[in-house]
Amino acid sequence: MSSKREFLKFSLAGAATFSASGLFTEALGKSHPSEITAHHTEKKTINKPIVVSTWQHGIAANKAAWQVLTTDGKAIDAVEKGVRVPEADPEVRTVGYGGYPDREGKVTLDACIMDENQNCGSVAFLQHIKHPISVARLVMDKTPHVMLVGEGALKFAKEQGFKEENLLTKKSEQDWRQWLVKSKYEPVINIENHDTIGMLALDKHGDLSGACTTSGAAFKMHGRVGDSPIIGAGLYVDNEVGAATATGMGELMIKTVGCHLVVEMMRQGMSPTQACQAAVERIAKKLGDYKDFQVGFLALNKSGEYGSFCIQSGFDYAVTSNKTNQLFNAASLL
Ligand code: SD4
């Protein structure tokens, strides 16, 4: 595994290339002659296809997405297929089946998906359905809406042929009963390698898409919805610029519309790492309690450059491309 320093070096090299591509000039709405020349004379290699995703479970998820990407598939299909892997894995305790329940012992799921044409679909507070991401995909593909929640989302899922299942595993039930003894709500910073999955992909055609799915904060209040199903907070894609996803304490991302912010920073010329850092710094500036929580952003731009930044050290992410297939440690504020 690469060290944090090696990773940072890589990202900063990526940033330099990105600025030279001419996108920076375009974003500012003016033409600087030397940048235009650079744009026309250098044929920039785009790192595609590529898929990136949050935490260690991203390795298995990327593998499934990579199969789609290398057979000429679309990014939107790759991200859906990829995140279904941790959704179905009972060992991943913060996504889908086997996820930690809320305070009432109920597993409630949030997910969203976004494609290269600004189409998006989302479900929140969905119970009994193992693959919320695929329900979100159908909200996008088959309804005039973006978001369905709770009972309505469940009704729609059943109409679409999803079957109701018990998502509370024995292990999760035991942990919940243990938690009930004190009933103290203390979100654990970095439940290492067991967290929300956010995935971003750039396909062979040069199109970007993203997906994000989670069981949310363990032992949350019944009815609580985090950032993961909120377009702009837990996920955002702009096919002209790049895409971003987030993990960690969702309330902080919602308050700052974090992933939209990251994409807008890339539009202004920042590298993915710089944009993620800017969003973390915005959180730190605006929200006094940020030191008590973890937030990690992961971004991918239109050139296939990626980067990440978080509040606390300990956040890692998986990258799969023709050049690499490994986990990286994100740089952190603290
Ligand atoms: C949420 N962001 O529901 C998700 C959960 C998560 O680390 O990523 N936890 O707030």
mmCIF file of C-alpha atoms and ligand atoms in Angstrom:
data_model
loop_
_atom_site.group_PDB
_atom_site.id
_atom_site.type_symbol
_atom_site.label_atom_id
_atom_site.label_comp_id
_atom_site.label_asym_id
_atom_site.label_seq_id
_atom_site.Cartn_x
_atom_site.Cartn_y
_atom_site.Cartn_z
ATOM 1 C CA MET A 1 0.000 0.000 0.000
ATOM 2 C CA SER A 2 1.287 3.454 -0.882
ATOM 3 C CA SER A 3 2.188 5.845 1.868
ATOM 4 C CA LYS A 4 0.202 9.019 2.365
ATOM 5 C CA ARG A 5 3.170 11.031 1.073
ATOM 6 C CA GLU A 6 3.404 9.018 -2.141
ATOM 7 C CA PHE A 7 -0.281 9.427 -2.661
ATOM 8 C CA LEU A 8 -0.129 13.185 -2.179
ATOM 9 C CA LYS A 9 2.738 13.446 -4.641
ATOM 10 C CA PHE A 10 0.647 11.568 -7.172
ATOM 11 C CA SER A 11 -2.362 13.796 -6.689
ATOM 12 C CA LEU A 12 -0.411 17.014 -6.937
ATOM 13 C CA ALA A 13 1.165 15.829 -10.179
ATOM 14 C CA GLY A 14 -2.376 15.218 -11.397
ATOM 15 C CA ALA A 15 -3.356 18.743 -10.406
ATOM 16 C CA ALA A 16 -0.634 20.285 -12.543
ATOM 17 C CA THR A 17 -1.734 18.334 -15.597
ATOM 18 C CA PHE A 18 -5.319 19.309 -15.030
ATOM 19 C CA SER A 19 -4.553 23.023 -14.948
ATOM 20 C CA ALA A 20 -2.580 22.742 -18.160
ATOM 21 C CA SER A 21 -5.466 21.107 -19.965
ATOM 22 C CA GLY A 22 -7.288 24.330 -20.665
ATOM 23 C CA LEU A 23 -10.293 23.469 -18.489
ATOM 24 C CA PHE A 24 -9.150 26.075 -15.988
ATOM 25 C CA THR A 25 -9.319 28.770 -18.640
ATOM 26 C CA GLU A 26 -12.723 27.580 -19.739
ATOM 27 C CA ALA A 27 -14.042 27.681 -16.192
ATOM 28 C CA LEU A 28 -12.978 31.272 -15.747
ATOM 29 C CA GLY A 29 -14.715 32.188 -18.982
ATOM 30 C CA LYS A 30 -11.652 33.817 -20.521
ATOM 31 C CA SER A 31 -8.914 32.702 -22.849
ATOM 32 C CA HIS A 32 -5.304 32.984 -21.894
ATOM 33 C CA PRO A 33 -3.263 32.560 -25.105
ATOM 34 C CA SER A 34 -0.562 30.317 -23.614
ATOM 35 C CA GLU A 35 -3.173 28.013 -22.087
ATOM 36 C CA ILE A 36 -5.036 27.786 -25.371
ATOM 37 C CA THR A 37 -1.801 26.827 -27.110
ATOM 38 C CA ALA A 38 -1.134 24.189 -24.467
ATOM 39 C CA HIS A 39 -4.637 22.832 -24.962
ATOM 40 C CA HIS A 40 -4.242 22.489 -28.706
ATOM 41 C CA THR A 41 -0.698 21.206 -28.915
ATOM 42 C CA GLU A 42 -0.654 18.693 -26.048
ATOM 43 C CA LYS A 43 -2.804 15.688 -26.626
ATOM 44 C CA LYS A 44 -3.702 14.885 -23.070
ATOM 45 C CA THR A 45 -4.094 11.250 -22.132
ATOM 46 C CA ILE A 46 -7.292 10.623 -20.261
ATOM 47 C CA ASN A 47 -7.059 7.961 -17.595
ATOM 48 C CA LYS A 48 -10.105 5.881 -18.547
ATOM 49 C CA PRO A 49 -11.808 3.728 -17.693
ATOM 50 C CA ILE A 50 -11.388 4.171 -13.971
ATOM 51 C CA VAL A 51 -13.460 3.508 -10.868
ATOM 52 C CA VAL A 52 -12.879 4.807 -7.328
ATOM 53 C CA SER A 53 -14.800 4.045 -4.153
ATOM 54 C CA THR A 54 -14.721 4.631 -0.421
ATOM 55 C CA TRP A 55 -13.159 2.354 2.203
ATOM 56 C CA GLN A 56 -11.636 -1.091 1.988
ATOM 57 C CA HIS A 57 -14.842 -2.749 0.848
ATOM 58 C CA GLY A 58 -14.349 -0.628 -2.277
ATOM 59 C CA ILE A 59 -11.829 -3.190 -3.553
ATOM 60 C CA ALA A 60 -14.477 -5.896 -4.037
ATOM 61 C CA ALA A 61 -17.008 -3.349 -5.267
ATOM 62 C CA ASN A 62 -14.545 -1.928 -7.810
ATOM 63 C CA LYS A 63 -13.900 -5.417 -9.128
ATOM 64 C CA ALA A 64 -17.565 -5.804 -10.062
ATOM 65 C CA ALA A 65 -17.686 -2.313 -11.571
ATOM 66 C CA TRP A 66 -14.472 -2.945 -13.500
ATOM 67 C CA GLN A 67 -16.039 -5.919 -15.302
ATOM 68 C CA VAL A 68 -18.663 -3.562 -16.692
ATOM 69 C CA LEU A 69 -16.157 -0.841 -17.590
ATOM 70 C CA THR A 70 -13.775 -3.169 -19.424
ATOM 71 C CA THR A 71 -16.511 -4.667 -21.559
ATOM 72 C CA ASP A 72 -17.406 -1.243 -22.943
ATOM 73 C CA GLY A 73 -20.167 -0.789 -20.381
ATOM 74 C CA LYS A 74 -21.479 2.520 -19.162
ATOM 75 C CA ALA A 75 -20.329 4.175 -15.959
ATOM 76 C CA ILE A 76 -23.896 4.257 -14.638
ATOM 77 C CA ASP A 77 -24.187 0.464 -14.931
ATOM 78 C CA ALA A 78 -20.735 -0.003 -13.436
ATOM 79 C CA VAL A 79 -21.455 2.008 -10.288
ATOM 80 C CA GLU A 80 -24.794 0.305 -9.711
ATOM 81 C CA LYS A 81 -23.264 -3.140 -10.109
ATOM 82 C CA GLY A 82 -20.267 -2.207 -7.976
ATOM 83 C CA VAL A 83 -22.067 -0.957 -4.895
ATOM 84 C CA ARG A 84 -24.452 -3.913 -4.913
ATOM 85 C CA VAL A 85 -21.495 -6.001 -3.669
ATOM 86 C CA PRO A 86 -21.241 -4.442 -0.164
ATOM 87 C CA GLU A 87 -25.041 -4.043 -0.084
ATOM 88 C CA ALA A 88 -25.345 -7.836 -0.196
ATOM 89 C CA ASP A 89 -22.425 -8.564 2.148
ATOM 90 C CA PRO A 90 -23.506 -9.088 5.789
ATOM 91 C CA GLU A 91 -19.930 -8.482 6.944
ATOM 92 C CA VAL A 92 -20.121 -4.864 5.790
ATOM 93 C CA ARG A 93 -21.963 -3.443 8.770
ATOM 94 C CA THR A 94 -22.858 -0.009 7.424
ATOM 95 C CA VAL A 95 -24.323 -0.816 4.021
ATOM 96 C CA GLY A 96 -27.446 -2.802 3.074
ATOM 97 C CA TYR A 97 -27.974 -6.305 4.462
ATOM 98 C CA GLY A 98 -26.258 -6.656 7.846
ATOM 99 C CA GLY A 99 -26.070 -2.886 8.388
ATOM 100 C CA TYR A 100 -26.429 -1.559 11.935
ATOM 101 C CA PRO A 101 -30.038 -0.742 12.843
ATOM 102 C CA ASP A 102 -31.432 2.469 14.283
ATOM 103 C CA ARG A 103 -32.360 2.851 17.977
ATOM 104 C CA GLU A 104 -35.545 0.887 17.448
ATOM 105 C CA GLY A 105 -33.699 -2.065 15.969
ATOM 106 C CA LYS A 106 -34.787 -1.288 12.410
ATOM 107 C CA VAL A 107 -32.394 -1.289 9.452
ATOM 108 C CA THR A 108 -33.243 1.765 7.337
ATOM 109 C CA LEU A 109 -31.330 2.408 4.132
ATOM 110 C CA ASP A 110 -30.403 5.476 2.058
ATOM 111 C CA ALA A 111 -29.004 5.477 -1.494
ATOM 112 C CA CYS A 112 -28.682 7.584 -4.606
ATOM 113 C CA ILE A 113 -27.313 7.374 -8.129
ATOM 114 C CA MET A 114 -26.487 9.998 -10.779
ATOM 115 C CA ASP A 115 -25.546 9.703 -14.452
ATOM 116 C CA GLU A 116 -23.744 11.746 -17.091
ATOM 117 C CA ASN A 117 -26.918 13.558 -18.164
ATOM 118 C CA GLN A 118 -27.706 14.990 -14.722
ATOM 119 C CA ASN A 119 -30.368 12.300 -14.236
ATOM 120 C CA CYS A 120 -30.595 11.120 -10.669
ATOM 121 C CA GLY A 121 -32.613 8.843 -8.437
ATOM 122 C CA SER A 122 -32.708 8.399 -4.704
ATOM 123 C CA VAL A 123 -34.378 6.478 -1.894
ATOM 124 C CA ALA A 124 -34.274 7.274 1.795
ATOM 125 C CA PHE A 125 -35.500 5.605 4.976
ATOM 126 C CA LEU A 126 -36.177 2.444 2.965
ATOM 127 C CA GLN A 127 -36.671 -0.779 4.930
ATOM 128 C CA HIS A 128 -36.594 -4.492 4.015
ATOM 129 C CA ILE A 129 -34.982 -4.125 0.564
ATOM 130 C CA LYS A 130 -31.457 -5.461 0.161
ATOM 131 C CA HIS A 131 -30.468 -3.334 -2.845
ATOM 132 C CA PRO A 132 -31.606 0.264 -2.322
ATOM 133 C CA ILE A 133 -29.234 1.407 -5.085
ATOM 134 C CA SER A 134 -31.219 -0.527 -7.676
ATOM 135 C CA VAL A 135 -34.457 0.978 -6.387
ATOM 136 C CA ALA A 136 -32.828 4.430 -6.698
ATOM 137 C CA ARG A 137 -31.836 3.532 -10.278
ATOM 138 C CA LEU A 138 -35.457 2.711 -11.096
ATOM 139 C CA VAL A 139 -36.676 5.935 -9.478
ATOM 140 C CA MET A 140 -34.312 7.644 -11.930
ATOM 141 C CA ASP A 141 -35.230 5.538 -14.954
ATOM 142 C CA LYS A 142 -38.955 5.007 -14.481
ATOM 143 C CA THR A 143 -40.472 7.884 -12.540
ATOM 144 C CA PRO A 144 -40.724 11.630 -13.064
ATOM 145 C CA HIS A 145 -39.247 12.108 -9.573
ATOM 146 C CA VAL A 146 -35.788 12.149 -8.007
ATOM 147 C CA MET A 147 -36.482 10.903 -4.501
ATOM 148 C CA LEU A 148 -38.853 8.455 -2.812
ATOM 149 C CA VAL A 149 -38.814 7.836 0.926
ATOM 150 C CA GLY A 150 -40.086 5.385 3.526
ATOM 151 C CA GLU A 151 -43.362 3.628 2.799
ATOM 152 C CA GLY A 152 -43.650 5.133 -0.672
ATOM 153 C CA ALA A 153 -40.175 3.919 -1.615
ATOM 154 C CA LEU A 154 -40.987 0.432 -0.302
ATOM 155 C CA LYS A 155 -44.282 0.338 -2.203
ATOM 156 C CA PHE A 156 -42.487 1.363 -5.404
ATOM 157 C CA ALA A 157 -39.752 -1.249 -4.856
ATOM 158 C CA LYS A 158 -42.317 -4.014 -4.411
ATOM 159 C CA GLU A 159 -44.194 -2.895 -7.531
ATOM 160 C CA GLN A 160 -40.894 -3.187 -9.389
ATOM 161 C CA GLY A 161 -40.452 -6.782 -8.237
ATOM 162 C CA PHE A 162 -38.067 -6.395 -5.274
ATOM 163 C CA LYS A 163 -38.821 -8.785 -2.446
ATOM 164 C CA GLU A 164 -39.068 -7.807 1.195
ATOM 165 C CA GLU A 165 -36.372 -9.362 3.371
ATOM 166 C CA ASN A 166 -35.242 -9.219 6.946
ATOM 167 C CA LEU A 167 -32.030 -7.175 6.820
ATOM 168 C CA LEU A 168 -31.236 -7.391 10.536
ATOM 169 C CA THR A 169 -28.628 -10.111 10.973
ATOM 170 C CA LYS A 170 -28.078 -11.901 14.303
ATOM 171 C CA LYS A 171 -24.833 -10.002 14.753
ATOM 172 C CA SER A 172 -26.431 -6.607 14.206
ATOM 173 C CA GLU A 173 -29.286 -7.477 16.532
ATOM 174 C CA GLN A 174 -26.802 -8.485 19.241
ATOM 175 C CA ASP A 175 -24.869 -5.232 18.816
ATOM 176 C CA TRP A 176 -28.080 -3.250 19.017
ATOM 177 C CA ARG A 177 -29.178 -5.042 22.216
ATOM 178 C CA GLN A 178 -25.754 -4.327 23.668
ATOM 179 C CA TRP A 179 -26.105 -0.678 22.688
ATOM 180 C CA LEU A 180 -29.528 -0.518 24.375
ATOM 181 C CA VAL A 181 -27.914 -1.181 27.757
ATOM 182 C CA LYS A 182 -26.519 2.353 27.831
ATOM 183 C CA SER A 183 -28.495 3.827 24.927
ATOM 184 C CA LYS A 184 -25.860 6.484 24.448
ATOM 185 C CA TYR A 185 -25.640 8.020 20.988
ATOM 186 C CA GLU A 186 -21.962 8.479 20.281
ATOM 187 C CA PRO A 187 -21.035 8.185 16.612
ATOM 188 C CA VAL A 188 -17.728 6.380 16.360
ATOM 189 C CA ILE A 189 -15.120 8.223 14.311
ATOM 190 C CA ASN A 190 -13.739 5.937 11.595
ATOM 191 C CA ILE A 191 -15.529 2.670 11.990
ATOM 192 C CA GLU A 192 -12.496 1.583 10.004
ATOM 193 C CA ASN A 193 -13.103 -0.246 6.773
ATOM 194 C CA HIS A 194 -16.797 -0.615 7.443
ATOM 195 C CA ASP A 195 -18.471 2.458 6.151
ATOM 196 C CA THR A 196 -20.779 3.939 3.539
ATOM 197 C CA ILE A 197 -19.822 3.132 -0.007
ATOM 198 C CA GLY A 198 -19.610 5.987 -2.482
ATOM 199 C CA MET A 199 -18.403 5.047 -5.960
ATOM 200 C CA LEU A 200 -17.455 7.178 -8.983
ATOM 201 C CA ALA A 201 -16.605 5.916 -12.473
ATOM 202 C CA LEU A 202 -15.384 7.290 -15.785
ATOM 203 C CA ASP A 203 -16.133 4.924 -18.655
ATOM 204 C CA LYS A 204 -14.404 4.318 -22.003
ATOM 205 C CA HIS A 205 -16.752 6.794 -23.650
ATOM 206 C CA GLY A 206 -15.535 9.490 -21.245
ATOM 207 C CA ASP A 207 -18.772 9.677 -19.262
ATOM 208 C CA LEU A 208 -18.974 9.993 -15.489
ATOM 209 C CA SER A 209 -21.496 8.526 -13.038
ATOM 210 C CA GLY A 210 -21.721 7.928 -9.302
ATOM 211 C CA ALA A 211 -23.569 5.920 -6.660
ATOM 212 C CA CYS A 212 -23.754 6.072 -2.882
ATOM 213 C CA THR A 213 -25.470 3.625 -0.486
ATOM 214 C CA THR A 214 -25.560 3.193 3.286
ATOM 215 C CA SER A 215 -27.433 2.051 6.353
ATOM 216 C CA GLY A 216 -26.407 5.415 7.813
ATOM 217 C CA ALA A 217 -25.202 6.257 11.268
ATOM 218 C CA ALA A 218 -25.513 3.302 13.651
ATOM 219 C CA PHE A 219 -28.261 3.686 16.272
ATOM 220 C CA LYS A 220 -29.536 6.894 14.708
ATOM 221 C CA MET A 221 -33.008 8.198 15.592
ATOM 222 C CA HIS A 222 -35.787 6.348 13.783
ATOM 223 C CA GLY A 223 -36.521 8.335 10.632
ATOM 224 C CA ARG A 224 -33.113 10.008 10.442
ATOM 225 C CA VAL A 225 -31.802 10.462 6.904
ATOM 226 C CA GLY A 226 -28.159 11.295 6.236
ATOM 227 C CA ASP A 227 -26.319 12.814 3.300
ATOM 228 C CA SER A 228 -25.962 9.634 1.241
ATOM 229 C CA PRO A 229 -29.314 9.874 -0.615
ATOM 230 C CA ILE A 230 -29.143 13.666 -0.957
ATOM 231 C CA ILE A 231 -27.930 14.769 -4.376
ATOM 232 C CA GLY A 232 -25.279 17.456 -3.816
ATOM 233 C CA ALA A 233 -24.503 16.379 -0.239
ATOM 234 C CA GLY A 234 -23.436 12.689 -0.440
ATOM 235 C CA LEU A 235 -22.975 12.514 -4.222
ATOM 236 C CA TYR A 236 -22.760 14.840 -7.174
ATOM 237 C CA VAL A 237 -21.847 14.358 -10.831
ATOM 238 C CA ASP A 238 -21.330 16.974 -13.526
ATOM 239 C CA ASN A 239 -20.188 15.302 -16.709
ATOM 240 C CA GLU A 240 -18.419 18.464 -17.902
ATOM 241 C CA VAL A 241 -16.227 18.633 -14.818
ATOM 242 C CA GLY A 242 -16.120 15.694 -12.424
ATOM 243 C CA ALA A 243 -17.858 13.818 -9.655
ATOM 244 C CA ALA A 244 -17.632 13.599 -5.868
ATOM 245 C CA THR A 245 -18.947 11.404 -3.086
ATOM 246 C CA ALA A 246 -18.708 11.524 0.691
ATOM 247 C CA THR A 247 -18.544 9.359 3.775
ATOM 248 C CA GLY A 248 -18.729 10.182 7.461
ATOM 249 C CA MET A 249 -21.123 12.220 9.547
ATOM 250 C CA GLY A 250 -23.808 13.092 7.031
ATOM 251 C CA GLU A 251 -25.149 16.115 8.889
ATOM 252 C CA LEU A 252 -21.910 17.986 8.118
ATOM 253 C CA MET A 253 -22.163 17.256 4.394
ATOM 254 C CA ILE A 254 -25.809 18.305 4.271
ATOM 255 C CA LYS A 255 -25.088 21.596 6.049
ATOM 256 C CA THR A 256 -22.431 22.476 3.460
ATOM 257 C CA VAL A 257 -23.827 20.663 0.368
ATOM 258 C CA GLY A 258 -20.354 19.115 0.363
ATOM 259 C CA CYS A 259 -20.175 17.106 -2.868
ATOM 260 C CA HIS A 260 -21.636 19.876 -4.991
ATOM 261 C CA LEU A 261 -19.031 22.149 -3.472
ATOM 262 C CA VAL A 262 -16.222 19.737 -4.410
ATOM 263 C CA VAL A 263 -17.398 19.580 -8.043
ATOM 264 C CA GLU A 264 -17.701 23.357 -8.240
ATOM 265 C CA MET A 265 -14.166 23.714 -6.891
ATOM 266 C CA MET A 266 -12.932 21.380 -9.641
ATOM 267 C CA ARG A 267 -14.830 23.491 -12.176
ATOM 268 C CA GLN A 268 -12.767 26.431 -11.002
ATOM 269 C CA GLY A 269 -9.542 24.579 -11.740
ATOM 270 C CA MET A 270 -8.717 22.705 -8.564
ATOM 271 C CA SER A 271 -7.430 19.152 -8.703
ATOM 272 C CA PRO A 272 -9.669 16.509 -7.075
ATOM 273 C CA THR A 273 -7.498 16.493 -3.939
ATOM 274 C CA GLN A 274 -7.462 20.280 -3.680
ATOM 275 C CA ALA A 275 -11.240 20.411 -4.155
ATOM 276 C CA CYS A 276 -11.836 17.803 -1.431
ATOM 277 C CA GLN A 277 -9.503 19.715 0.883
ATOM 278 C CA ALA A 278 -11.360 22.960 0.190
ATOM 279 C CA ALA A 279 -14.661 21.306 1.117
ATOM 280 C CA VAL A 280 -13.220 19.907 4.369
ATOM 281 C CA GLU A 281 -11.830 23.349 5.182
ATOM 282 C CA ARG A 282 -15.234 24.886 4.525
ATOM 283 C CA ILE A 283 -16.746 22.452 7.030
ATOM 284 C CA ALA A 284 -14.033 23.301 9.539
ATOM 285 C CA LYS A 285 -14.610 27.020 9.077
ATOM 286 C CA LYS A 286 -18.398 26.906 9.300
ATOM 287 C CA LEU A 287 -19.087 24.090 11.774
ATOM 288 C CA GLY A 288 -17.566 24.378 15.212
ATOM 289 C CA ASP A 289 -17.971 20.730 16.210
ATOM 290 C CA TYR A 290 -16.136 19.292 13.187
ATOM 291 C CA LYS A 291 -13.284 17.881 15.300
ATOM 292 C CA ASP A 292 -15.634 15.375 16.905
ATOM 293 C CA PHE A 293 -16.514 13.777 13.581
ATOM 294 C CA GLN A 294 -15.107 12.170 10.491
ATOM 295 C CA VAL A 295 -15.924 13.387 7.010
ATOM 296 C CA GLY A 296 -14.150 12.131 3.900
ATOM 297 C CA PHE A 297 -14.609 13.341 0.337
ATOM 298 C CA LEU A 298 -13.532 11.413 -2.757
ATOM 299 C CA ALA A 299 -13.454 13.029 -6.211
ATOM 300 C CA LEU A 300 -12.773 12.049 -9.816
ATOM 301 C CA ASN A 301 -12.449 14.514 -12.680
ATOM 302 C CA LYS A 302 -13.185 14.293 -16.369
ATOM 303 C CA SER A 303 -9.533 13.415 -17.091
ATOM 304 C CA GLY A 304 -9.625 10.416 -14.772
ATOM 305 C CA GLU A 305 -7.595 12.115 -12.027
ATOM 306 C CA TYR A 306 -8.752 11.340 -8.513
ATOM 307 C CA GLY A 307 -8.144 12.606 -5.009
ATOM 308 C CA SER A 308 -9.466 12.644 -1.496
ATOM 309 C CA PHE A 309 -9.306 14.541 1.775
ATOM 310 C CA CYS A 310 -10.815 13.973 5.219
ATOM 311 C CA ILE A 311 -10.986 15.516 8.708
ATOM 312 C CA GLN A 312 -9.439 12.687 10.743
ATOM 313 C CA SER A 313 -6.770 10.344 9.456
ATOM 314 C CA GLY A 314 -7.906 6.793 8.793
ATOM 315 C CA PHE A 315 -10.080 7.153 5.724
ATOM 316 C CA ASP A 316 -8.993 5.027 2.771
ATOM 317 C CA TYR A 317 -10.351 4.496 -0.707
ATOM 318 C CA ALA A 318 -9.965 2.015 -3.538
ATOM 319 C CA VAL A 319 -8.843 2.863 -7.071
ATOM 320 C CA THR A 320 -9.067 0.526 -10.058
ATOM 321 C CA SER A 321 -7.804 1.470 -13.520
ATOM 322 C CA ASN A 322 -5.447 0.085 -16.153
ATOM 323 C CA LYS A 323 -2.612 1.493 -14.037
ATOM 324 C CA THR A 324 -3.563 0.515 -10.506
ATOM 325 C CA ASN A 325 -5.807 -1.544 -8.274
ATOM 326 C CA GLN A 326 -5.184 -0.590 -4.683
ATOM 327 C CA LEU A 327 -6.171 1.276 -1.564
ATOM 328 C CA PHE A 328 -4.900 4.783 -0.810
ATOM 329 C CA ASN A 329 -4.906 6.663 2.480
ATOM 330 C CA ALA A 330 -6.586 10.028 2.230
ATOM 331 C CA ALA A 331 -4.713 13.073 3.457
ATOM 332 C CA SER A 332 -6.359 14.651 6.508
ATOM 333 C CA LEU A 333 -6.888 17.978 8.218
ATOM 334 C CA LEU A 334 -6.097 16.753 11.748
HETATM 335 C C1 SD4 B 1 -24.599 9.050 6.962
HETATM 336 N N1 SD4 B 1 -22.656 9.451 5.607
HETATM 337 O O1 SD4 B 1 -25.685 8.480 6.999
HETATM 338 C C2 SD4 B 1 -23.510 8.436 6.122
HETATM 339 C C3 SD4 B 1 -22.853 7.393 6.961
HETATM 340 C C4 SD4 B 1 -21.404 7.268 6.857
HETATM 341 O O2 SD4 B 1 -19.509 7.057 8.087
HETATM 342 O O3 SD4 B 1 -20.788 7.459 5.830
HETATM 343 N N2 SD4 B 1 -20.819 7.011 7.989
HETATM 344 O O4 SD4 B 1 -24.347 10.063 7.601
#
